[in-house]
CSV table of C-alpha atoms and ligand atoms in Angstrom, one decimal:
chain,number,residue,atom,x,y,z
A,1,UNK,CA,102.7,104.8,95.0
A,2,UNK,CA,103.2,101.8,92.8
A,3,UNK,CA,101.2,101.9,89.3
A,4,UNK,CA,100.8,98.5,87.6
A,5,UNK,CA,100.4,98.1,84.1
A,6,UNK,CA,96.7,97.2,82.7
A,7,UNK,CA,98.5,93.4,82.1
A,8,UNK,CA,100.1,92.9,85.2
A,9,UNK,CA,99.4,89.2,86.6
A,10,UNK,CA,97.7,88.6,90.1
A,11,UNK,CA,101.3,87.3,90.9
A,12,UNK,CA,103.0,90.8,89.8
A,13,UNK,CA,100.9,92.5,92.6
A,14,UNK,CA,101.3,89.6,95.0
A,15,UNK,CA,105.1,90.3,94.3
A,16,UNK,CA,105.0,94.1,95.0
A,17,UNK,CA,103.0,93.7,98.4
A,18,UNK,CA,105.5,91.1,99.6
A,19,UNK,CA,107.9,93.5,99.2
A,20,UNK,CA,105.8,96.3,100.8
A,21,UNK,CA,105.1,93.7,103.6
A,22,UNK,CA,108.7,93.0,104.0
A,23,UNK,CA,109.9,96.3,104.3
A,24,UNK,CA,107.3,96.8,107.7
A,25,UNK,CA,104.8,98.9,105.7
A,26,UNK,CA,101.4,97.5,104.4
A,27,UNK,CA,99.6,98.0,101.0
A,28,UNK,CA,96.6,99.6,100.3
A,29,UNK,CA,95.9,97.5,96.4
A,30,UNK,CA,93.3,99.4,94.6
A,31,UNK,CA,91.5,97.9,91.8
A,32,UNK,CA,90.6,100.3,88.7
A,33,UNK,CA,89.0,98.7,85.9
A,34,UNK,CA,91.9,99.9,83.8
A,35,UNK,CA,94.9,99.4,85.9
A,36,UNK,CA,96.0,98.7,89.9
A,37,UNK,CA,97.5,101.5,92.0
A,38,UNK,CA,99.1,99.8,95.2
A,39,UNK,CA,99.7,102.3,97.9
A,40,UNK,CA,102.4,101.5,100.7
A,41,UNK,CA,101.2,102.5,104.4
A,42,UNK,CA,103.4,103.3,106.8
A,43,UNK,CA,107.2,105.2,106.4
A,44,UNK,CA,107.4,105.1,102.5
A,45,UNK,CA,111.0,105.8,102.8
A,46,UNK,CA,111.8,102.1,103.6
A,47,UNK,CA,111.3,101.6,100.4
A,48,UNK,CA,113.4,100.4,98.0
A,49,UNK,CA,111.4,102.7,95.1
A,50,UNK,CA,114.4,101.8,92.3
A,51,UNK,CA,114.2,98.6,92.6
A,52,UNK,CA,110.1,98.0,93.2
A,53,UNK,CA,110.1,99.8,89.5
A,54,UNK,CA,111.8,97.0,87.8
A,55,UNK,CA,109.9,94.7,88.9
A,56,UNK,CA,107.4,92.5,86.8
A,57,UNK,CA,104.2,94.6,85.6
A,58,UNK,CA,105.1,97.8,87.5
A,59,UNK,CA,104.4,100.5,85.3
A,60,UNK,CA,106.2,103.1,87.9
A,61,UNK,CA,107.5,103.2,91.4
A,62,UNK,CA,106.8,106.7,93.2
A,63,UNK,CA,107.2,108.4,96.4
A,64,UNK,CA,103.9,110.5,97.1
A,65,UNK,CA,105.1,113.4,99.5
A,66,UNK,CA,101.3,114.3,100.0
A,67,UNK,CA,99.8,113.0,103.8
A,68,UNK,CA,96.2,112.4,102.4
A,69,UNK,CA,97.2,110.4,99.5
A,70,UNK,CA,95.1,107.3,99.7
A,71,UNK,CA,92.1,109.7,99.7
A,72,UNK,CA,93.6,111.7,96.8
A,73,UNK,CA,92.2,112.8,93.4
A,74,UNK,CA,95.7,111.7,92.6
A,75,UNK,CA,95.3,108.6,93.4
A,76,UNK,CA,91.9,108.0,91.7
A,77,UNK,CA,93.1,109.6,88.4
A,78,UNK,CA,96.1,106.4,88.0
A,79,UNK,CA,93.2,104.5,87.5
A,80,UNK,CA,92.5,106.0,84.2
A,81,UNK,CA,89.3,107.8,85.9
A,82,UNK,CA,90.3,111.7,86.4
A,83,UNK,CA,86.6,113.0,87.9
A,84,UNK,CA,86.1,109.8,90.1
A,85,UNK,CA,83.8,110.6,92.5
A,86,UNK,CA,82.6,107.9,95.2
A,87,UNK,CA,79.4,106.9,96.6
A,88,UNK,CA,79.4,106.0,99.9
A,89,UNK,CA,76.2,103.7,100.7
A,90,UNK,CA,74.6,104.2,104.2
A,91,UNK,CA,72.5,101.1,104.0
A,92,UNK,CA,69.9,101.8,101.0
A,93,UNK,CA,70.7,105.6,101.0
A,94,UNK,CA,73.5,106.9,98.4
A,95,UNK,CA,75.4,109.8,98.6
A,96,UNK,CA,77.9,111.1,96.6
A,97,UNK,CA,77.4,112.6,92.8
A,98,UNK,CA,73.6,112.8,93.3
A,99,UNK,CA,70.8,114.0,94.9
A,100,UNK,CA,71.5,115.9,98.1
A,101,UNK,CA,71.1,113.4,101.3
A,102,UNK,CA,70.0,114.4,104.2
A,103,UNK,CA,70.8,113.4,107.7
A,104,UNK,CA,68.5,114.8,110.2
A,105,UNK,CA,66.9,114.5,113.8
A,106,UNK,CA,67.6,116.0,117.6
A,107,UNK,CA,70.7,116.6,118.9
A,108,UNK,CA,70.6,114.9,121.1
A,109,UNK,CA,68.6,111.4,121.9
A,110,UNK,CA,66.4,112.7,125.0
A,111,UNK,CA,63.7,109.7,125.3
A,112,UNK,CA,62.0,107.2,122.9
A,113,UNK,CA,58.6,109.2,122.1
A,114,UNK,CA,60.7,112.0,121.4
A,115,UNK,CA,63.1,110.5,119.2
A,116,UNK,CA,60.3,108.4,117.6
A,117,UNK,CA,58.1,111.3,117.2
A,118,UNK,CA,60.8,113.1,115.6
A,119,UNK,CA,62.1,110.2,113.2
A,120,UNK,CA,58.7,110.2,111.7
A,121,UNK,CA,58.4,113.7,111.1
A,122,UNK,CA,61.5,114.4,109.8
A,123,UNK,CA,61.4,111.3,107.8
A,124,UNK,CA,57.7,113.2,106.3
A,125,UNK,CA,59.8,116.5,105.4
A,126,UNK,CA,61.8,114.6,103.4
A,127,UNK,CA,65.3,113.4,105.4
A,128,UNK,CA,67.0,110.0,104.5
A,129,UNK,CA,69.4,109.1,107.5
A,130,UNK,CA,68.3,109.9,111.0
A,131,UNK,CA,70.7,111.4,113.4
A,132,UNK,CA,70.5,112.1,117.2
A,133,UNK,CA,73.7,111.9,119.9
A,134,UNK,CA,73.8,109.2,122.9
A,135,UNK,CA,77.2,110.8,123.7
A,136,UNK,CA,76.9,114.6,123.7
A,137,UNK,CA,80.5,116.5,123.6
A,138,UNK,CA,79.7,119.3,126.0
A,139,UNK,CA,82.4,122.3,127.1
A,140,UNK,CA,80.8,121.9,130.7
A,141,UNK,CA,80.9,118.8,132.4
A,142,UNK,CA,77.7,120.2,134.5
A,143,UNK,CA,75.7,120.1,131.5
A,144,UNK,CA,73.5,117.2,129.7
A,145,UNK,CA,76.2,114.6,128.6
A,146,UNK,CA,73.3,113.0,126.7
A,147,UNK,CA,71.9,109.3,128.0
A,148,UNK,CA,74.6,106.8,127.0
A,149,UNK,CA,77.0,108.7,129.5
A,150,UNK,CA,75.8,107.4,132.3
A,151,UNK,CA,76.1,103.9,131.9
A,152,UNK,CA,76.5,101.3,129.6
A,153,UNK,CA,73.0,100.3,130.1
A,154,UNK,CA,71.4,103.7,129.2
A,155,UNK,CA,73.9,104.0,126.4
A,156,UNK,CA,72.4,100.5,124.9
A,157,UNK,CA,68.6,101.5,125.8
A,158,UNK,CA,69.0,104.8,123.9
A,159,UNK,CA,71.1,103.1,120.6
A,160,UNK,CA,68.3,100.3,121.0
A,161,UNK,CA,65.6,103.0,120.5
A,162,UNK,CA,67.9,105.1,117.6
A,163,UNK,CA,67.8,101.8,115.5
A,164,UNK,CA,64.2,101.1,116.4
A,165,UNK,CA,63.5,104.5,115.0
A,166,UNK,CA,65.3,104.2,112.0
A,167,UNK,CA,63.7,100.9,111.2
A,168,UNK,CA,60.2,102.1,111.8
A,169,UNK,CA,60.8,104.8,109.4
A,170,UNK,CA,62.8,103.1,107.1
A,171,UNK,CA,66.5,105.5,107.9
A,172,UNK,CA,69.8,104.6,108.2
A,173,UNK,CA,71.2,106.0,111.8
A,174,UNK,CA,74.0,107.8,113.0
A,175,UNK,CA,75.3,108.8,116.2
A,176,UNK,CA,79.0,110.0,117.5
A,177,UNK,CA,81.2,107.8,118.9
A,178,UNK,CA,83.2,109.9,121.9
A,179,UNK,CA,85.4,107.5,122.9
A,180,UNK,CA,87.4,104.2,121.6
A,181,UNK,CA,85.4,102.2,124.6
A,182,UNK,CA,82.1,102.7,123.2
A,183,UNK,CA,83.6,101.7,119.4
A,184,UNK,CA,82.1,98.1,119.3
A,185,UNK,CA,78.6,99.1,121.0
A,186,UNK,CA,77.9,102.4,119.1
A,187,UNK,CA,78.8,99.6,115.7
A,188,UNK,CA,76.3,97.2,116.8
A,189,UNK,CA,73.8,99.5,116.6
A,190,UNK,CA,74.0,102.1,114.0
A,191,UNK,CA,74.7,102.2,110.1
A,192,UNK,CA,77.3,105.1,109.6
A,193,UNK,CA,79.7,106.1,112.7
A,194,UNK,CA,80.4,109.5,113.5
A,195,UNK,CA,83.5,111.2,114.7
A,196,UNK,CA,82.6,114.4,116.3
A,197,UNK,CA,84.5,118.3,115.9
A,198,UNK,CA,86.6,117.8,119.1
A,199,UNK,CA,87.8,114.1,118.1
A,200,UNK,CA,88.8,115.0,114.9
A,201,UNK,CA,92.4,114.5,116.1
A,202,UNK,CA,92.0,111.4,118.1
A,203,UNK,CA,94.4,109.1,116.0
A,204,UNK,CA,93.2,106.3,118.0
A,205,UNK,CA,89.6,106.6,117.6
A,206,UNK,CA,89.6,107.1,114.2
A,207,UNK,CA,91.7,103.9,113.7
A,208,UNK,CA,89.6,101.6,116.0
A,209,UNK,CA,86.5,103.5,113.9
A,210,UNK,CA,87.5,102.6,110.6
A,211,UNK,CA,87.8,98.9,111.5
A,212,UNK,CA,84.0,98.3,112.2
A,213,UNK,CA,84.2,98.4,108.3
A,214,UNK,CA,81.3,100.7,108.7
A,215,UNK,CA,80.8,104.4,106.9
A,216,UNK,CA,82.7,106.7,109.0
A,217,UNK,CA,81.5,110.9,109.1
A,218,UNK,CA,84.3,112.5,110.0
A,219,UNK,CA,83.5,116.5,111.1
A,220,UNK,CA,86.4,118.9,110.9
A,221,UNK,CA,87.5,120.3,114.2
A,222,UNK,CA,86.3,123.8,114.6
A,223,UNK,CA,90.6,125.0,114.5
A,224,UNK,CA,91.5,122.6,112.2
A,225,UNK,CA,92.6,123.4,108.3
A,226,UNK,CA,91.5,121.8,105.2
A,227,UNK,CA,94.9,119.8,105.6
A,228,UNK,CA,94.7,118.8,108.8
A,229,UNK,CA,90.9,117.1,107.9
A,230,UNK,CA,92.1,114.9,104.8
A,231,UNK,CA,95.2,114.4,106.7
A,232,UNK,CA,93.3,112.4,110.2
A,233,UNK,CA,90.7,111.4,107.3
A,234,UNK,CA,93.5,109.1,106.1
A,235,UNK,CA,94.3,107.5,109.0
A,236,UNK,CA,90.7,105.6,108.6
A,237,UNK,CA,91.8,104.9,104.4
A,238,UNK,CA,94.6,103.7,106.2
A,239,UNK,CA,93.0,101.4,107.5
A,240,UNK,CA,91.1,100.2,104.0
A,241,UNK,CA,88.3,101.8,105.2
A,242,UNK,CA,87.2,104.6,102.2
A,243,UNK,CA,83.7,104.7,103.0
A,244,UNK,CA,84.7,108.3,104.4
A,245,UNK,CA,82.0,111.1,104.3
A,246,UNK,CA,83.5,115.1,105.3
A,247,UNK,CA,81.4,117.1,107.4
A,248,UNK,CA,82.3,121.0,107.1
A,249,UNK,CA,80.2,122.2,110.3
A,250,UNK,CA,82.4,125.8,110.9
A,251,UNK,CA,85.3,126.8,112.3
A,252,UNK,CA,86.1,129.6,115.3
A,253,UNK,CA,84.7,133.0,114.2
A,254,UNK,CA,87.9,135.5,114.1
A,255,UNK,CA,87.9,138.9,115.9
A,256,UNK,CA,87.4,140.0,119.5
A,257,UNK,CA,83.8,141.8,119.3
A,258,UNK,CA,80.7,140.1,119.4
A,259,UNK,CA,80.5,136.7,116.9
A,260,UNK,CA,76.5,136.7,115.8
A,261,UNK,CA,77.2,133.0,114.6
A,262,UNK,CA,78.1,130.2,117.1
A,263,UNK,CA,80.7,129.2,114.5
A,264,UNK,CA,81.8,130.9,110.8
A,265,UNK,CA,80.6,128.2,107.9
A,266,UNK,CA,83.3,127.8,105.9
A,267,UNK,CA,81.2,126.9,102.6
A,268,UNK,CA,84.5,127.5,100.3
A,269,UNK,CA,85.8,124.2,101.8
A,270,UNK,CA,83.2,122.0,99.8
A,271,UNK,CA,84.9,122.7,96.5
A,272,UNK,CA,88.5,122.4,97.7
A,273,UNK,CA,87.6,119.2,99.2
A,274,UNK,CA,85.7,118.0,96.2
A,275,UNK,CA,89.2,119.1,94.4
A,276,UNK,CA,91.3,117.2,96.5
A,277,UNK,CA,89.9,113.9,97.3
A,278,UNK,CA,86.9,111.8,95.5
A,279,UNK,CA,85.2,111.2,98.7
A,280,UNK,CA,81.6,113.2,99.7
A,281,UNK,CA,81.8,116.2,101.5
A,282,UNK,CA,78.3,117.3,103.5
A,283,UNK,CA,77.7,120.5,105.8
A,284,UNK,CA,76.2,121.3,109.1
A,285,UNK,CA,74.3,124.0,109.3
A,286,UNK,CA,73.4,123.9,112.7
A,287,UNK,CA,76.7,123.8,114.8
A,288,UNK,CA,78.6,126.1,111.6
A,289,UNK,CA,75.6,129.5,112.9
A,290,UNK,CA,74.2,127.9,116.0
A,291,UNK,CA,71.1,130.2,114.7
A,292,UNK,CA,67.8,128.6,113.4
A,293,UNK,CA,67.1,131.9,111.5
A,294,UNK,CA,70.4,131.3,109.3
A,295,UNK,CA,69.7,127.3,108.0
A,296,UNK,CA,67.6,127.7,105.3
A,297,UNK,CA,70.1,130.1,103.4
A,298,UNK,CA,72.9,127.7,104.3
A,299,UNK,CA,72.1,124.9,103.6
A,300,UNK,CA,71.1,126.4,100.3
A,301,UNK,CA,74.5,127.7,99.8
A,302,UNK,CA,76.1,124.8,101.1
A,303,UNK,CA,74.1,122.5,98.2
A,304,UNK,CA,74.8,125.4,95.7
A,305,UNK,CA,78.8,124.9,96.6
A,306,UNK,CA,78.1,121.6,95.4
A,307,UNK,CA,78.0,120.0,99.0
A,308,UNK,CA,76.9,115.8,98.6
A,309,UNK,CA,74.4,116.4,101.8
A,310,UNK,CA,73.2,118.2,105.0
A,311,UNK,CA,73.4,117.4,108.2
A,312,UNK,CA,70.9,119.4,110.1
A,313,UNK,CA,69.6,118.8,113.8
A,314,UNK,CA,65.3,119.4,114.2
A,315,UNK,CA,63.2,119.4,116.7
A,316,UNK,CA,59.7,119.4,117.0
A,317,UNK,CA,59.6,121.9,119.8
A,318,UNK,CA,63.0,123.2,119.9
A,319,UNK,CA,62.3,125.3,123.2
A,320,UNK,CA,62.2,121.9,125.1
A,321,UNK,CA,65.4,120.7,123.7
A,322,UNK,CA,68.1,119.6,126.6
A,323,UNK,CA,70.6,121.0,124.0
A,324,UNK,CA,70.9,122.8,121.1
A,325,UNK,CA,67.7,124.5,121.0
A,326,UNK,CA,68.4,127.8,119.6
A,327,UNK,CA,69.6,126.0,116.1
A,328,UNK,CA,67.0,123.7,115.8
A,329,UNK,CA,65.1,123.8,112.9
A,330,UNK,CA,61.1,122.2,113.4
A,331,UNK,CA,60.4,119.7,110.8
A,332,UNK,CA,57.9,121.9,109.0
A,333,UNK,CA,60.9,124.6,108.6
A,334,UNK,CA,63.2,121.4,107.4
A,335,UNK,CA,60.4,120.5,105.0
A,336,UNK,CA,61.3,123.9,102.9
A,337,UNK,CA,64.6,123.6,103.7
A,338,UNK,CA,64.8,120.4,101.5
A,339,UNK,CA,62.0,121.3,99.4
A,340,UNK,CA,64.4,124.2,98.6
A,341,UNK,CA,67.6,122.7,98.2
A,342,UNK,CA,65.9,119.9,96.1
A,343,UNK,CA,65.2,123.2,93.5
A,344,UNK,CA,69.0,124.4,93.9
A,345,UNK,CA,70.4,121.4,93.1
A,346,UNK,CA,68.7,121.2,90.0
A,347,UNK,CA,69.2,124.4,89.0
A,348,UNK,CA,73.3,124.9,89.7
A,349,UNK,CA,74.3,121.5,90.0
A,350,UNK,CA,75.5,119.0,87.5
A,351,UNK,CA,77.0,115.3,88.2
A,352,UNK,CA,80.6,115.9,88.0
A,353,UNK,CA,82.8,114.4,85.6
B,1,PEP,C1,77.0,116.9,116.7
B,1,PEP,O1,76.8,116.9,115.4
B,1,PEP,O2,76.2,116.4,117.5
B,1,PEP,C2,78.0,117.8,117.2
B,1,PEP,C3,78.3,117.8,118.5
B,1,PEP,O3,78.7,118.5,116.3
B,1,PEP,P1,80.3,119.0,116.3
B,1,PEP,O4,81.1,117.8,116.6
B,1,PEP,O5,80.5,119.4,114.9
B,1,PEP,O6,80.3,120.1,117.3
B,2,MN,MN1,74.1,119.7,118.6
């Protein structure tokens, strides 16, 4: 990491990047309103540290041993600004150091009344960014692979009818992206782009994701640690792409006897995320129990842990679901469920410094 002093000349950081450049790595030049932090990408021991810190306006020349470190609190405190926290912008919706967002709506996209019915009701109860999957990840090739799967076409009629929905009721859209071949259509269409659980590790996908320039949600696998998350989150900073949102959405339960939750929530990563990086961290409910039942109190807890948002998926007759019934929450039940967490963010929650 290269610090430049608060005078250091447009030229001075020219200067260091050529350098960067020249050595084969590239440079991630981040603007603070008190001072620049340049951060080489690529094999930082190319470097010639020594000699970068005598250079005009460097303040200091340091090797960062960390994997995340674009993401880093670190990184945000050379700028002078110790609690930054960032605001990612999902079209007119702002999360990050507010008011909890919510992203909400079926699992999966199954037709347009149904997705258009349930845009407008969950849009009523209160959610801000409208969800529902045109590629489903599913453990059985057998089952629903969700209507983009098919065929190009079908994937572009249901994306069509996701933004169509989200226009008529005024929400940003997601949907996950499941493979690097679908990267430029799912863009087209939608306003954040989400990674999925299973991709998590897919070093490919998340590079040719972060280069839509879009926001990216990026869930951690269901086996993967804390670590491992920043670490693949990088890859798409890496690409000067920091409009990153987390999604904690459970990992696999531990034991041999019966699990009575599809996944186990593992709430206690909000805060060590919010300690580690300055980027928003949101939890899913609905994949981390798998049990409709269990997502008010969660996504209770997970606001009261200090989580930025919710994803959660609602239906309004979850019995008829293709997928994902049993965790559906109706859009009456997601009513209180925001109505609640509305209350518990007042009450334990304070901007953070
Ligand atoms: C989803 O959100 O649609 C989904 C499949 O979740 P996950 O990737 O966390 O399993
Ligand atoms: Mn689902």
């Amino acid at each position: 990491m290269i610090i430049m002093k608060t005078d250091a000349t447009d030229e001075d950081i020219r200067r260091v990047v050529a350098e960067i450049e020249r050595s084969g790595l590239r440079a991630d030049v981040s603007r603070g309103d008190y001072m620049t932090v340049i951060g080489p990408v690529g094999d930082e021991r190319k470097l010639p540290f020594d000699r970068l810190a005598t250079f005009p306006g460097v303040k200091e020349a340091t090797m960062v041993e960390t994997p995340y470190k674009l993401i880093s609190r670190e990184y945000a405190r050379f700028f002078g600004e110790p609690g930054a926290h960032k605001t990612v912008n999902i079209g007119h919706v702002h999360m990050g150091n507010g008011e909890p967002v919510i992203i909400a709506g079926p699992c999966a996209v199954e037709s347009r009344p149904q997705l258009m019915r349930i845009a407008e009701e969950v849009k009523k109860a209160g959610a801000h960014v409208l969800r529902g999957g045109v590629f489903k990840p599913r453990s059985s090739v057998h089952a629903f692979q969700g209507l983009g799967a098919a065929s190009v076409e079908g994937a572009e009629e249901a994306l069509n009818w996701l933004k169509e929905a989200g226009n008529a009721f005024d929400m940003p859209v997601v949907t996950e992206v499941r493979g690097e071949s679908m990267v430029e259509l799912v863009a087209k269409y939608v306003d954040i782009m989400h990674i999925g659980a299973r991709n998590m590790y897919d070093q490919d996908l998340l590079v040719a994701v972060a280069r839509q320039h879009k926001p990216v949600l990026l869930k951690r696998h269901f086996g993967a640690s804390i670590e491992e998350l920043l670490s693949f989150s990088e890859y798409i900073a890496a690409e000067g792409n920091k409009d990153i949102i987390l999604c904690e959405r459970g990992i696999v339960p531990m034991g041999k006897g019966k699990s009575y939750t599809r996944y186990t929530l593992d709430l206690a990563a909000v805060p060590v995320i919010h300690n580690e990086t300055y980027l928003p961290v949101i939890v899913d409910p609905s994949h981390g129990t798998g049990r409709r039942d269990l997502i008010f109190d969660m996504s209770c807890a997970a606001i009261a842990a200090g989580a930025d948002g919710l994803m959660i998926e609602s239906h309004y007759n979850p019995s008829e679901a293709l997928v994902d019934g049993p965790q559906m929450v109706t859009p009456d039940e997601l009513k209180d469920i925001i109505d609640a967490c509305r209350r518990v963010h007042k009450m334990v929650r304070k901007p953070r410094a």
